[in-house]
Amino acid sequence: MKRQYLWSMILGAMILMTSCNTKNNKYSIIYSEEEPLGEISRNLEKIWEEELGLDIKLINGSGSSANLDSVAKGRADFTITENYIPFKQDVSSMLVFFPQVLHIFYSAPETPKSFAELVVGKRVFMGAEGSGSFRFMIKLFEFFKINRSQVQIVDDPFENVDVFAGFNDILEDNNLMGLESFKLYSFDRIDHFGHGSLAEAIALKYPKVHPYVIPEGTYGDITKEAILTLSSDAVLVVRSGIPEEDVYEMIKSAFHHKQEFNDISPLVYKGMDEQFDRTSLTFPLHEGARIYLDRDEPSVFERYAELAGVLFSMGLALWSGIISIKRWQTQRKKDRVDIFYKDLIEIKNEISSIRTTDVGLQKLTVIKNSQNKAFNMLINEELEANESFRIYMELSKETINELKTHLQYIKRRKERVALANSRT
């Protein structure tokens, strides 16, 4: 009996030891070869292996969209992607590495008077279809009311291209070879920056990009004047299922070795910051990263508890009044957003019953007018740029796409009817 009890104890201890050693220490990073993404990925591999004792596998990917899909489907654990990329489930943000700058090179001898003159009828390379660069250029076509069919989009940068466009790091001299005769496009005069420039208008409509100035002389003769363009953050994203404690240690290690990343690119030097804007991230912050970024430190209240108590007592009545006014103002703004929701839902519910293109086009006009009205109210601070407003804008875009699809269906049906009549 004692022997049986002893063997039971040994077996239990072995099971316990095995369970304690099942912690995963193998992870993978899928990355793109273009720099600085490749060098950053290799640095992460080195730091996490040497400092945390992890086994990191590097996977050579085939572009940001495909790499992100690999993380979402569990085929890889980490990748660096443009913040301007569609949301996917099971992916979380970890940290912002650097701003990727939109470079638009053009070969025209004269400076285009407008964005339409820059691209309409031109051969334009703007990255692989599905990439952040490609998707944002399509958004720019929509912003400037340019039909995609008016642009000759090419998928080979070595063809006879008139315009090169894409989000990049600050380019090295070897990346500029072959572009000596090209110029960089500026969205507006630099003295308009900060005074309602066109770049600021684009950033207002697409809040995941920001105005960015490429200073005079950055690329020699190509930048004889400062260039006003846009940027989008390059974000390290992680598979959401990775344990919080692992992500905590990984982000801590990355920031501990920040200098090694700073040496890779001047943009990383300015972009890799613990105080990055979390509200503009496409993917929610991983809980392990949030715990690190919000790690416990003595608060102002804890350091000045006695003074805080006095101030709290004095300001309680004033605070109550402010809260009441704020709630009243917030409710008024919410009621205004609800009006837009009501009209939009009515149109959305009517789509399937629309039988003519005229009616469909009228509905499109109504939605676009409502969008413009909502933006004007936002600028005039009659609405808040909160979650309700963002959801309304996304829902309105979705409804517009549904309407356009339905109009295409009506058009094709009319063509089939006409063809049938002609045969009879």
PDB file of C-alpha atoms in Angstrom, residues 1-11:
ATOM      1  CA  MET A   1       0.000   0.000   0.000  1.00  0.00           C
ATOM      2  CA  LYS A   2       2.829   2.354   0.878  1.00  0.00           C
ATOM      3  CA  ARG A   3       4.602   1.487  -2.385  1.00  0.00           C
ATOM      4  CA  GLN A   4       1.434   2.254  -4.384  1.00  0.00           C
ATOM      5  CA  TYR A   5       1.099   5.585  -2.575  1.00  0.00           C
ATOM      6  CA  LEU A   6       4.750   6.422  -3.292  1.00  0.00           C
ATOM      7  CA  TRP A   7       4.343   5.694  -7.014  1.00  0.00           C
ATOM      8  CA  SER A   8       1.210   7.874  -7.069  1.00  0.00           C
ATOM      9  CA  MET A   9       3.195  10.752  -5.541  1.00  0.00           C
ATOM     10  CA  ILE A  10       5.991  10.357  -8.088  1.00  0.00           C
ATOM     11  CA  LEU A  11       3.544  10.190 -10.991  1.00  0.00           C
TER      12      LEU A  11
END
